[in-house]
PDB file of C-alpha atoms in Angstrom:
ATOM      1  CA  UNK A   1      21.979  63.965 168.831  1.00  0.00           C
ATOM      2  CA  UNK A   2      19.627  61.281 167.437  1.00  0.00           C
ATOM      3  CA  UNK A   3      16.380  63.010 166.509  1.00  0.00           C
ATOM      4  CA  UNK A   4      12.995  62.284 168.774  1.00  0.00           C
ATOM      5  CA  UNK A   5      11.186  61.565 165.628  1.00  0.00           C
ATOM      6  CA  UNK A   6      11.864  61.713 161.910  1.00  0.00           C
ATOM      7  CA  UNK A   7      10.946  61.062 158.379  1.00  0.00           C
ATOM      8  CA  UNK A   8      12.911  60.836 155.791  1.00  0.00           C
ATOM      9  CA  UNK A   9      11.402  60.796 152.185  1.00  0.00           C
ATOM     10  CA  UNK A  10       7.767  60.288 153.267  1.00  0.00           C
ATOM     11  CA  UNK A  11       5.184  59.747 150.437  1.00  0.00           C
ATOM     12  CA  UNK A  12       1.743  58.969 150.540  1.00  0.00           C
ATOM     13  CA  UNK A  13      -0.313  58.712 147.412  1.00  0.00           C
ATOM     14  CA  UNK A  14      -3.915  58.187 147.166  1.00  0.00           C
ATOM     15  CA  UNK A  15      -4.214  56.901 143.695  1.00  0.00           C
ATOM     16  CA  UNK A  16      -2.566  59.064 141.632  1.00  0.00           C
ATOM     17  CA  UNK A  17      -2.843  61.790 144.180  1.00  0.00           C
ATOM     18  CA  UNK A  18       0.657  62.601 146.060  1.00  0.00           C
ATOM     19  CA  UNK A  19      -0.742  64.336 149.372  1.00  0.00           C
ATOM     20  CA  UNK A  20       2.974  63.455 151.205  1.00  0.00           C
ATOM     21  CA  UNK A  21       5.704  64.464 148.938  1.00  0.00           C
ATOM     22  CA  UNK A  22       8.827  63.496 150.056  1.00  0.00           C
ATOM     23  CA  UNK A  23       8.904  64.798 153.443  1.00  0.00           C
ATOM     24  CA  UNK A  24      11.804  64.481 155.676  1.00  0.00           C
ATOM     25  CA  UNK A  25      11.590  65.964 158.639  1.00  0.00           C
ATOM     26  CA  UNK A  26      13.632  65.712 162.228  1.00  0.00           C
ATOM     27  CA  UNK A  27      12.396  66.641 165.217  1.00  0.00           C
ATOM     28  CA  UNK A  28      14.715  66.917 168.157  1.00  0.00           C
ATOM     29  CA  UNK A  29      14.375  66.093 171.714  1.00  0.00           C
ATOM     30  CA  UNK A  30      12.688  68.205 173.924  1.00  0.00           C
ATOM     31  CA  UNK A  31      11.446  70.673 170.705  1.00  0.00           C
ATOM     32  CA  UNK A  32       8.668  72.992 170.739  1.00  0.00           C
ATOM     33  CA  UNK A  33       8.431  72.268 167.056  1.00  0.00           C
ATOM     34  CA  UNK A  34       5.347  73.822 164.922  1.00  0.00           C
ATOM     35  CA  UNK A  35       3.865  72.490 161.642  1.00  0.00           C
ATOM     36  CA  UNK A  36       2.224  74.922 160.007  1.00  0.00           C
ATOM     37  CA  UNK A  37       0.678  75.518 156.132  1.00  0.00           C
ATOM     38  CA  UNK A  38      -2.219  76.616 154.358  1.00  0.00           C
ATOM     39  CA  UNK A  39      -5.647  74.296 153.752  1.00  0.00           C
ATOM     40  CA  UNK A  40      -4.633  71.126 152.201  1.00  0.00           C
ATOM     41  CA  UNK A  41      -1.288  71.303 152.594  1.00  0.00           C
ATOM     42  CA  UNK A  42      -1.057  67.753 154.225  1.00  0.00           C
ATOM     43  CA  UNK A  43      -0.689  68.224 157.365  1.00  0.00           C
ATOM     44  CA  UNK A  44      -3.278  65.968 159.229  1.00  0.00           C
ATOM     45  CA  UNK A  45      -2.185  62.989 156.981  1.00  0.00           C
ATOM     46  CA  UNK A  46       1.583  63.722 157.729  1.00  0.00           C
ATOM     47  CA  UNK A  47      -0.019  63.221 161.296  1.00  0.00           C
ATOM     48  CA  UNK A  48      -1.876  60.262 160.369  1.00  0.00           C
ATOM     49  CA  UNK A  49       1.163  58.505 158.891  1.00  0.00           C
ATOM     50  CA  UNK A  50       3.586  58.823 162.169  1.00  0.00           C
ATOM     51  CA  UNK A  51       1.016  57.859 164.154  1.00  0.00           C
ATOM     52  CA  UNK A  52       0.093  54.675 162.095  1.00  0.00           C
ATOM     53  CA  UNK A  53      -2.948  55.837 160.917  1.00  0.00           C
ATOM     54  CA  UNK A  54      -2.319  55.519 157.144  1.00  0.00           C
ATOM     55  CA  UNK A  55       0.796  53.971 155.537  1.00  0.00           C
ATOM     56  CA  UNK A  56       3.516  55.151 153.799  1.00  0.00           C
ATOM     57  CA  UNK A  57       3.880  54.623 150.050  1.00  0.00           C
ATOM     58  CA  UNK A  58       7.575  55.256 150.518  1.00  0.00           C
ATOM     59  CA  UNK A  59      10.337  56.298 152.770  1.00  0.00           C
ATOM     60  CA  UNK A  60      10.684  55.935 156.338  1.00  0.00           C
ATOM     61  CA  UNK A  61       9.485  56.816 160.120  1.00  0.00           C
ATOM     62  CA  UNK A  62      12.120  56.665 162.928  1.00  0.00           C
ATOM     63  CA  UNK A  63      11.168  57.089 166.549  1.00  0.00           C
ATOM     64  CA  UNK A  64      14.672  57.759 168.888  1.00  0.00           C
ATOM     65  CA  UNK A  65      16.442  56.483 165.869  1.00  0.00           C
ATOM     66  CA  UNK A  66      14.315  53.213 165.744  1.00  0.00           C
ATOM     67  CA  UNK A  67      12.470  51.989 162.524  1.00  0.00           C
ATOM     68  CA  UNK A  68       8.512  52.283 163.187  1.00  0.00           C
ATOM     69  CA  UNK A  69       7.423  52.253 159.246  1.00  0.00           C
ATOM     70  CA  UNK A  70       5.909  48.930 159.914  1.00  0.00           C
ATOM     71  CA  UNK A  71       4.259  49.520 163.325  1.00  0.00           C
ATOM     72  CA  UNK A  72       1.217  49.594 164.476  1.00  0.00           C
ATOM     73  CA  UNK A  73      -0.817  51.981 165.967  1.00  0.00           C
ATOM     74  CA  UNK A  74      -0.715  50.679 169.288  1.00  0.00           C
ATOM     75  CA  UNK A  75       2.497  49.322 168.881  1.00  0.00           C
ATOM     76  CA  UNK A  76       3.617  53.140 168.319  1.00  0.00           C
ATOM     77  CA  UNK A  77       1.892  54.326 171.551  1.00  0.00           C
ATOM     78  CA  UNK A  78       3.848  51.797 173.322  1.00  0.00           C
ATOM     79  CA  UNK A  79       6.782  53.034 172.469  1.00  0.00           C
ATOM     80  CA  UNK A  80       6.104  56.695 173.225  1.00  0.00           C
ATOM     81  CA  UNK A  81       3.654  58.407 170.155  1.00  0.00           C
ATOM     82  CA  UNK A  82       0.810  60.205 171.777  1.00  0.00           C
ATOM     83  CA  UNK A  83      -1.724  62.290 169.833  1.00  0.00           C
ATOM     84  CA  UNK A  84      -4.400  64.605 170.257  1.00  0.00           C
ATOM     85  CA  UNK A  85      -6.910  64.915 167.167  1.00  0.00           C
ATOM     86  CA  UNK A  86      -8.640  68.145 165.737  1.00  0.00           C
ATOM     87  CA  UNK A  87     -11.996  66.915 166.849  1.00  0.00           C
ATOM     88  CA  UNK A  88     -11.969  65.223 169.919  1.00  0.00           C
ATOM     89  CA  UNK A  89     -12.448  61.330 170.520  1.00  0.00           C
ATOM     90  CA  UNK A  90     -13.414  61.235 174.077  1.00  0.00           C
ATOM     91  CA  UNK A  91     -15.902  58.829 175.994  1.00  0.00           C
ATOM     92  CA  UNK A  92     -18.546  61.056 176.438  1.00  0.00           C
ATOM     93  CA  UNK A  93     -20.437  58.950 178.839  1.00  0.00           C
ATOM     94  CA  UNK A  94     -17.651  58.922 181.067  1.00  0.00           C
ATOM     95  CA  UNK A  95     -16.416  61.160 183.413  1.00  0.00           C
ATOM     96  CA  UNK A  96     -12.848  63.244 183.479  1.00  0.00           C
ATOM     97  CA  UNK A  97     -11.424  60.957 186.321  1.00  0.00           C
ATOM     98  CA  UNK A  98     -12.831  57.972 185.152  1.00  0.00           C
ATOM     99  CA  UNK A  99     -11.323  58.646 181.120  1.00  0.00           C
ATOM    100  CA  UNK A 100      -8.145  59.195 182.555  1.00  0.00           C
ATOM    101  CA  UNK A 101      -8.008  56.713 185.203  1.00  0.00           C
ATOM    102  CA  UNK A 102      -8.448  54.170 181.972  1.00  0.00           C
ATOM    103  CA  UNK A 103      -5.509  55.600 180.897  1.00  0.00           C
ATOM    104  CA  UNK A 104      -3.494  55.266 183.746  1.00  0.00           C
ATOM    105  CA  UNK A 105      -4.247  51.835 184.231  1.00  0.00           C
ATOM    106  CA  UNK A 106      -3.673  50.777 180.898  1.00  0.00           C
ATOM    107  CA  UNK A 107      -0.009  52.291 181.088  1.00  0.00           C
ATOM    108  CA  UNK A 108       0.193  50.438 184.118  1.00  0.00           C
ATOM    109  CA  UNK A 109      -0.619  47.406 182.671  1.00  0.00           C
ATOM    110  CA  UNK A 110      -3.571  47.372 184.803  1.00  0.00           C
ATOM    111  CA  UNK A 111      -5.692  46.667 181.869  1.00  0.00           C
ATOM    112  CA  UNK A 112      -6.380  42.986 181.767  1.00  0.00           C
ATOM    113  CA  UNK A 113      -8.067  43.073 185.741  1.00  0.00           C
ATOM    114  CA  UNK A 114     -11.652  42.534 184.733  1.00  0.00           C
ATOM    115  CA  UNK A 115     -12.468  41.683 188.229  1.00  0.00           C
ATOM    116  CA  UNK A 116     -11.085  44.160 189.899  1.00  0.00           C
ATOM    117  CA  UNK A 117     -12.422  47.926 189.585  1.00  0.00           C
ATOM    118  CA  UNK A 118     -10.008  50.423 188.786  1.00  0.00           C
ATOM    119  CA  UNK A 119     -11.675  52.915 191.643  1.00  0.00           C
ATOM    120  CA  UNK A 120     -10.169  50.482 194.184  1.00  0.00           C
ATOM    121  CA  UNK A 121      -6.649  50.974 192.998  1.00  0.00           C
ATOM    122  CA  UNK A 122      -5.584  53.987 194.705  1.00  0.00           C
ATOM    123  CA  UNK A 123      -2.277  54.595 192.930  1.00  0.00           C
ATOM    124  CA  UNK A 124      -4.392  54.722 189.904  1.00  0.00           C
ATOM    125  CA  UNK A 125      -7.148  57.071 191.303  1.00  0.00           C
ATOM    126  CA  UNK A 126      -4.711  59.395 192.926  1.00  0.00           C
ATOM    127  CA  UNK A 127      -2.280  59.715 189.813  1.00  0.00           C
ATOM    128  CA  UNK A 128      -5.586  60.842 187.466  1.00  0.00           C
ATOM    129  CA  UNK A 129      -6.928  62.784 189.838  1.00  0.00           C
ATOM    130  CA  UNK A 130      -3.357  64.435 190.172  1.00  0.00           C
ATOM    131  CA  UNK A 131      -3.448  65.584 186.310  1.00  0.00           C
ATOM    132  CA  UNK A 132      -6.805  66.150 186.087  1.00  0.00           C
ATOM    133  CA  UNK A 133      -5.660  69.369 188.600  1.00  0.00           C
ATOM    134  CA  UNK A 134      -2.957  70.236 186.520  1.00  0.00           C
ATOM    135  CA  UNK A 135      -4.717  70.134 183.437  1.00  0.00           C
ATOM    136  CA  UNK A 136      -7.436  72.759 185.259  1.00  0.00           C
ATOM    137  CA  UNK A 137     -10.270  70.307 185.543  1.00  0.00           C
ATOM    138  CA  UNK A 138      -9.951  69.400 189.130  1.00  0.00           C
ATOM    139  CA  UNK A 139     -13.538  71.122 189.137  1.00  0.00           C
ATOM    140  CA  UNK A 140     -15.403  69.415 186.682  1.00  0.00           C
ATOM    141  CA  UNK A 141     -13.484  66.203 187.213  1.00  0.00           C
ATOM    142  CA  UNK A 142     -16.867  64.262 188.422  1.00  0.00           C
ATOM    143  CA  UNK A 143     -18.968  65.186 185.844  1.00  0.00           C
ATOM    144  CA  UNK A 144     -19.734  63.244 182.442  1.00  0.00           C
ATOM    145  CA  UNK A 145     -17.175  64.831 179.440  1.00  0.00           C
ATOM    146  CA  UNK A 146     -20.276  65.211 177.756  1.00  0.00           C
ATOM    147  CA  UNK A 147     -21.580  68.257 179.532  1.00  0.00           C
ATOM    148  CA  UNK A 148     -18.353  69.510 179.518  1.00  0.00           C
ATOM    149  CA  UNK A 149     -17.866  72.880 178.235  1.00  0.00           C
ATOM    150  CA  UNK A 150     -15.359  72.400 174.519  1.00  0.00           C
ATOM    151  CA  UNK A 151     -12.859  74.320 176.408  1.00  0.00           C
ATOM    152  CA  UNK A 152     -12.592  71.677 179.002  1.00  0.00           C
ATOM    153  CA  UNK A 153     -13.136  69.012 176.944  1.00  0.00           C
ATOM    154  CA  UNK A 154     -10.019  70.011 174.523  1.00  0.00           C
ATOM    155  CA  UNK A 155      -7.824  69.706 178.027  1.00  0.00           C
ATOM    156  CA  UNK A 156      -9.096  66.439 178.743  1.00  0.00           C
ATOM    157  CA  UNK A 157      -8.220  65.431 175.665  1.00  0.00           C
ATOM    158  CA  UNK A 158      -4.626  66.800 175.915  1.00  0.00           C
ATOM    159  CA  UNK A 159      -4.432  65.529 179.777  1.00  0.00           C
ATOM    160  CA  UNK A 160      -5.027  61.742 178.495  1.00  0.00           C
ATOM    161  CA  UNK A 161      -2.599  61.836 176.202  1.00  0.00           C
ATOM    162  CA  UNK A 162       0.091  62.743 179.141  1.00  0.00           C
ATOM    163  CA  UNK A 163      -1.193  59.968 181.135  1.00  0.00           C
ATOM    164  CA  UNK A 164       0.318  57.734 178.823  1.00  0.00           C
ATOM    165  CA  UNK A 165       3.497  59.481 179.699  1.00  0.00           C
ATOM    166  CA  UNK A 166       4.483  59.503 175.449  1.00  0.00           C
ATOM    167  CA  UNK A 167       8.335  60.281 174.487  1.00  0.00           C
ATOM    168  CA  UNK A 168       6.628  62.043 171.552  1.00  0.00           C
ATOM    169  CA  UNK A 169       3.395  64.040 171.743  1.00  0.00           C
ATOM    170  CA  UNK A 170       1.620  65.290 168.884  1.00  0.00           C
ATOM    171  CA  UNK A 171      -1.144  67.838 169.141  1.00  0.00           C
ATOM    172  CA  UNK A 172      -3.045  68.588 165.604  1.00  0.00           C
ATOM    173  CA  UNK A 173      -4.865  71.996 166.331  1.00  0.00           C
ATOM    174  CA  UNK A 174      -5.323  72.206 170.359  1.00  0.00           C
ATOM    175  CA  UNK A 175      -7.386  75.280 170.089  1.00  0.00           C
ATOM    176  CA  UNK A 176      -9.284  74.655 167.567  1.00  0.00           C
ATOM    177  CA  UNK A 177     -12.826  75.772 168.096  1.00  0.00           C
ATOM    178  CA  UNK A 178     -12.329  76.604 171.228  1.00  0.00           C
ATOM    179  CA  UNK A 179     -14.265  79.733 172.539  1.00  0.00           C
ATOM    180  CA  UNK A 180     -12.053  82.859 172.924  1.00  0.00           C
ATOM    181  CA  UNK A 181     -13.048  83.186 176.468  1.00  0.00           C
ATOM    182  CA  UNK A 182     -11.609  79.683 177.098  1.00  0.00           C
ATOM    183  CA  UNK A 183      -8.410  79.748 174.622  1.00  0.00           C
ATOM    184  CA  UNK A 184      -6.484  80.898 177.359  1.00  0.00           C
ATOM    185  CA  UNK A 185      -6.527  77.866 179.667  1.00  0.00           C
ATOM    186  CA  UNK A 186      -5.719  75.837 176.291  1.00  0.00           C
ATOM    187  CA  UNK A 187      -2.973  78.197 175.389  1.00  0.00           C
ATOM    188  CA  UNK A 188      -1.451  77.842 179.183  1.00  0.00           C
ATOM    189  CA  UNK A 189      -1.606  74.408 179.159  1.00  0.00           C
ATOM    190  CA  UNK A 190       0.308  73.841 176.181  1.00  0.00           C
ATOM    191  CA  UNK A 191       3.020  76.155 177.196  1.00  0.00           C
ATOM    192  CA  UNK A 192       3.273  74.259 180.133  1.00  0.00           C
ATOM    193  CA  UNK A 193       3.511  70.669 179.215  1.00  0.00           C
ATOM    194  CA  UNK A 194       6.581  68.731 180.436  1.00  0.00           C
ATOM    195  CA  UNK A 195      10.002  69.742 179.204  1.00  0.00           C
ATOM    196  CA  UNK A 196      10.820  66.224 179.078  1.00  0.00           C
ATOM    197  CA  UNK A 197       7.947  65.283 175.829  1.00  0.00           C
ATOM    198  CA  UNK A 198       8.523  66.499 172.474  1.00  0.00           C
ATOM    199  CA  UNK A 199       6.101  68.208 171.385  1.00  0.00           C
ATOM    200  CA  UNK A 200       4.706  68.247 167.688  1.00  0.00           C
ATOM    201  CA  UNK A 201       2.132  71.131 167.334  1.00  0.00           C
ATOM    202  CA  UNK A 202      -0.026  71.155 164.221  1.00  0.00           C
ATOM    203  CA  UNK A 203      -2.024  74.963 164.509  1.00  0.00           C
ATOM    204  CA  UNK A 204      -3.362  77.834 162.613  1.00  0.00           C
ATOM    205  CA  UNK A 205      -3.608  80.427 165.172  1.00  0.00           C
ATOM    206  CA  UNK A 206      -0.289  82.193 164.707  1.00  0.00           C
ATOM    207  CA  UNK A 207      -0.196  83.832 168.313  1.00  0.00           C
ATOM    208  CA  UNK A 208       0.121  79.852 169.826  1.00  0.00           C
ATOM    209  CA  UNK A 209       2.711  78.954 167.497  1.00  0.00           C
ATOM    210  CA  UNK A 210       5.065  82.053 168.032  1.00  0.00           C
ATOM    211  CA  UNK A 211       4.600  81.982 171.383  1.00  0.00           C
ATOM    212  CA  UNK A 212       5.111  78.462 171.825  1.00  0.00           C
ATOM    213  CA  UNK A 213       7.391  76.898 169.397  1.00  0.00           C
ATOM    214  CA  UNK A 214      11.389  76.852 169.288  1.00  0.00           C
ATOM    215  CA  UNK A 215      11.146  75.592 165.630  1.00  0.00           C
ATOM    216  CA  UNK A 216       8.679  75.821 162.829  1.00  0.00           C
ATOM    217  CA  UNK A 217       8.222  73.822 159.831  1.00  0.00           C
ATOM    218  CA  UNK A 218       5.916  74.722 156.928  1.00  0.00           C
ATOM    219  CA  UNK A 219       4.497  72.717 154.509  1.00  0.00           C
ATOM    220  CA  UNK A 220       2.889  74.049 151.465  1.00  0.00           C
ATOM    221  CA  UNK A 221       1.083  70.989 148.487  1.00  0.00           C
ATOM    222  CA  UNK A 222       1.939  68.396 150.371  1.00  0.00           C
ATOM    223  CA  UNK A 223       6.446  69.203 150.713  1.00  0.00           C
ATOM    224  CA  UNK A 224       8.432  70.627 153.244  1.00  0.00           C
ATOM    225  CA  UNK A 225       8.748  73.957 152.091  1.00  0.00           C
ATOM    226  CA  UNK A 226      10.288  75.999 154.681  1.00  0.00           C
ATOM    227  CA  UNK A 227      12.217  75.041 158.011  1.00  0.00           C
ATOM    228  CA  UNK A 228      13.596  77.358 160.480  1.00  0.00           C
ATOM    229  CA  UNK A 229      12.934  79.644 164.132  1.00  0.00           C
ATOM    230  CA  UNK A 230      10.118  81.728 164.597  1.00  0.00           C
ATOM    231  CA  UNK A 231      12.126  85.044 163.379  1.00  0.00           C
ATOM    232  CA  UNK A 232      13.133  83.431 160.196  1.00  0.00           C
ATOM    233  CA  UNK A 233      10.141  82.078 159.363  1.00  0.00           C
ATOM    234  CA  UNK A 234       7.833  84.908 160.198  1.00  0.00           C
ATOM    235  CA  UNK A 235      10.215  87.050 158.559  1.00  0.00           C
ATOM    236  CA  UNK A 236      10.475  85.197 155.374  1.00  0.00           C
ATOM    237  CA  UNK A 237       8.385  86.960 152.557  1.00  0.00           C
ATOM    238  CA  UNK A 238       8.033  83.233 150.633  1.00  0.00           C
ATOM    239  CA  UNK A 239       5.960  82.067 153.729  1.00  0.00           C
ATOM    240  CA  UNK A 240       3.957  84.902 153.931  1.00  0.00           C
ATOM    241  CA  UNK A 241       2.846  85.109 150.318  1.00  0.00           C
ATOM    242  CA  UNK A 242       1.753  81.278 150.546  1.00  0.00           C
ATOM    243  CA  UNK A 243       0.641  81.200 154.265  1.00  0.00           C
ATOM    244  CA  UNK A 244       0.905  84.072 157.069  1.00  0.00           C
ATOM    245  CA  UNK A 245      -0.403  87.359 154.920  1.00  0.00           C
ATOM    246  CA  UNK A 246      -0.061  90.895 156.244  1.00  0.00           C
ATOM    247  CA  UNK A 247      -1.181  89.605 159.819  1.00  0.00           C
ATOM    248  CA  UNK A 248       2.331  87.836 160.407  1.00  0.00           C
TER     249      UNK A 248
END
């Protein structure tokens, strides 16, 4: 089966710095697959190179088998990369149904109607509002993201990244900072995104990843130093010494 995404000897140097050491990686369709290591261990930048946010100093990205080294950003989304990031990038002076009603439309292809309002296209309004109630924010779906509690606003953030209906979605710490009272509505919503998206899931809270991942791959100084299910890897006493400690 040809991989949803994959590396395959990623390196990224900053000067003489090697942060991404030769990482290959394969994710395959449909995974719950986690990406887990200590502080530093490069996992935001191996985020930042799939999406297109840095480049590679060597090796390659493949998206369903298909060469996207040289993409752009936006090319990437087109073809199917969604991400969320660790500290949101909303439109604050927006509301919910109005972020994600962008996002619809561009999808769509709706994008380039200056003159027309995207309120008066109904398929649009009725497709956001749609995920806004899946994503739990039917409620606050009127108000700007601003005065959204983080909670909330870390669902938006997830819920826009759907609208864009991505073959691959990648999710770099979901419930981070999120209040404990809240976590749960974060931690549902992730288990219940559709079977159909890949799901990449950077995190350090231990109870989301063994709850939610069929496959977990640890990085440790920037390589791949473990790969394997949730029982191997929270059994494996090499992991624990470098990442998971006594609480694993």
């Amino acid at each position: 089966m040809t991989p949803a995404l994959e590396t395959q000897m990623l390196v990224k140097r900053f000067g003489g710095l090697i942060v991404t050491n030769e990482v290959s990686l394969s994710v395959r369709p449909g995974a719950r697959h986690a990406l887990i290591g200590p502080n530093g261990a490069g996992k935001t930048t191996l985020i930042n190179l799939l999406t297109g946010a840095l480049t590679p100093s060597g090796g390659r990205i493949l998206l369903s088998g298909e060469d996207i080294t040289a993409t752009t950003p936006f090319e990437r989304v087109r073809r199917g990369i969604a991400r969320t990031f660790q500290i949101n990038q909303l439109f604050n002076d927006l509301t919910p149904l109005e972020s994600v009603m962008l996002a619809v439309g561009e999808r769509l292809g709706h994008g380039n109607r200056l003159f027309r309002p995207l309120a008066a296209d109904r398929a649009v309004s009725e497709e956001a509002a749609a995920l806004l109630e899946r994503f739990r924010l039917a409620d606050v779906m009127c108000l700007p993201t601003r005065d959204l509690p983080y909670g909330k606003q870390r669902l938006l953030e997830i819920a826009l990244a759907i609208a864009l209906e991505p073959k691959v979605l990648l999710l770099d710490e979901p419930a981070a900072g999120v209040p404990e009272e809240d976590r749960h509505e974060v931690l549902a919503i992730v288990r219940a995104l559709p079977a159909d998206v890949t799901v990449l899931l950077i995190e350090h809270d231990m109870d989301l990843v063994f709850s939610f991942a069929d496959r977990i791959s640890v990085l440790a100084a920037g390589r791949l130093f473990a790969e394997g299910t949730v029982e191997e890897i929270s059994g494996d006493p090499e992991v624990k010494a470098i990442y998971l400690g006594d609480a694993a």
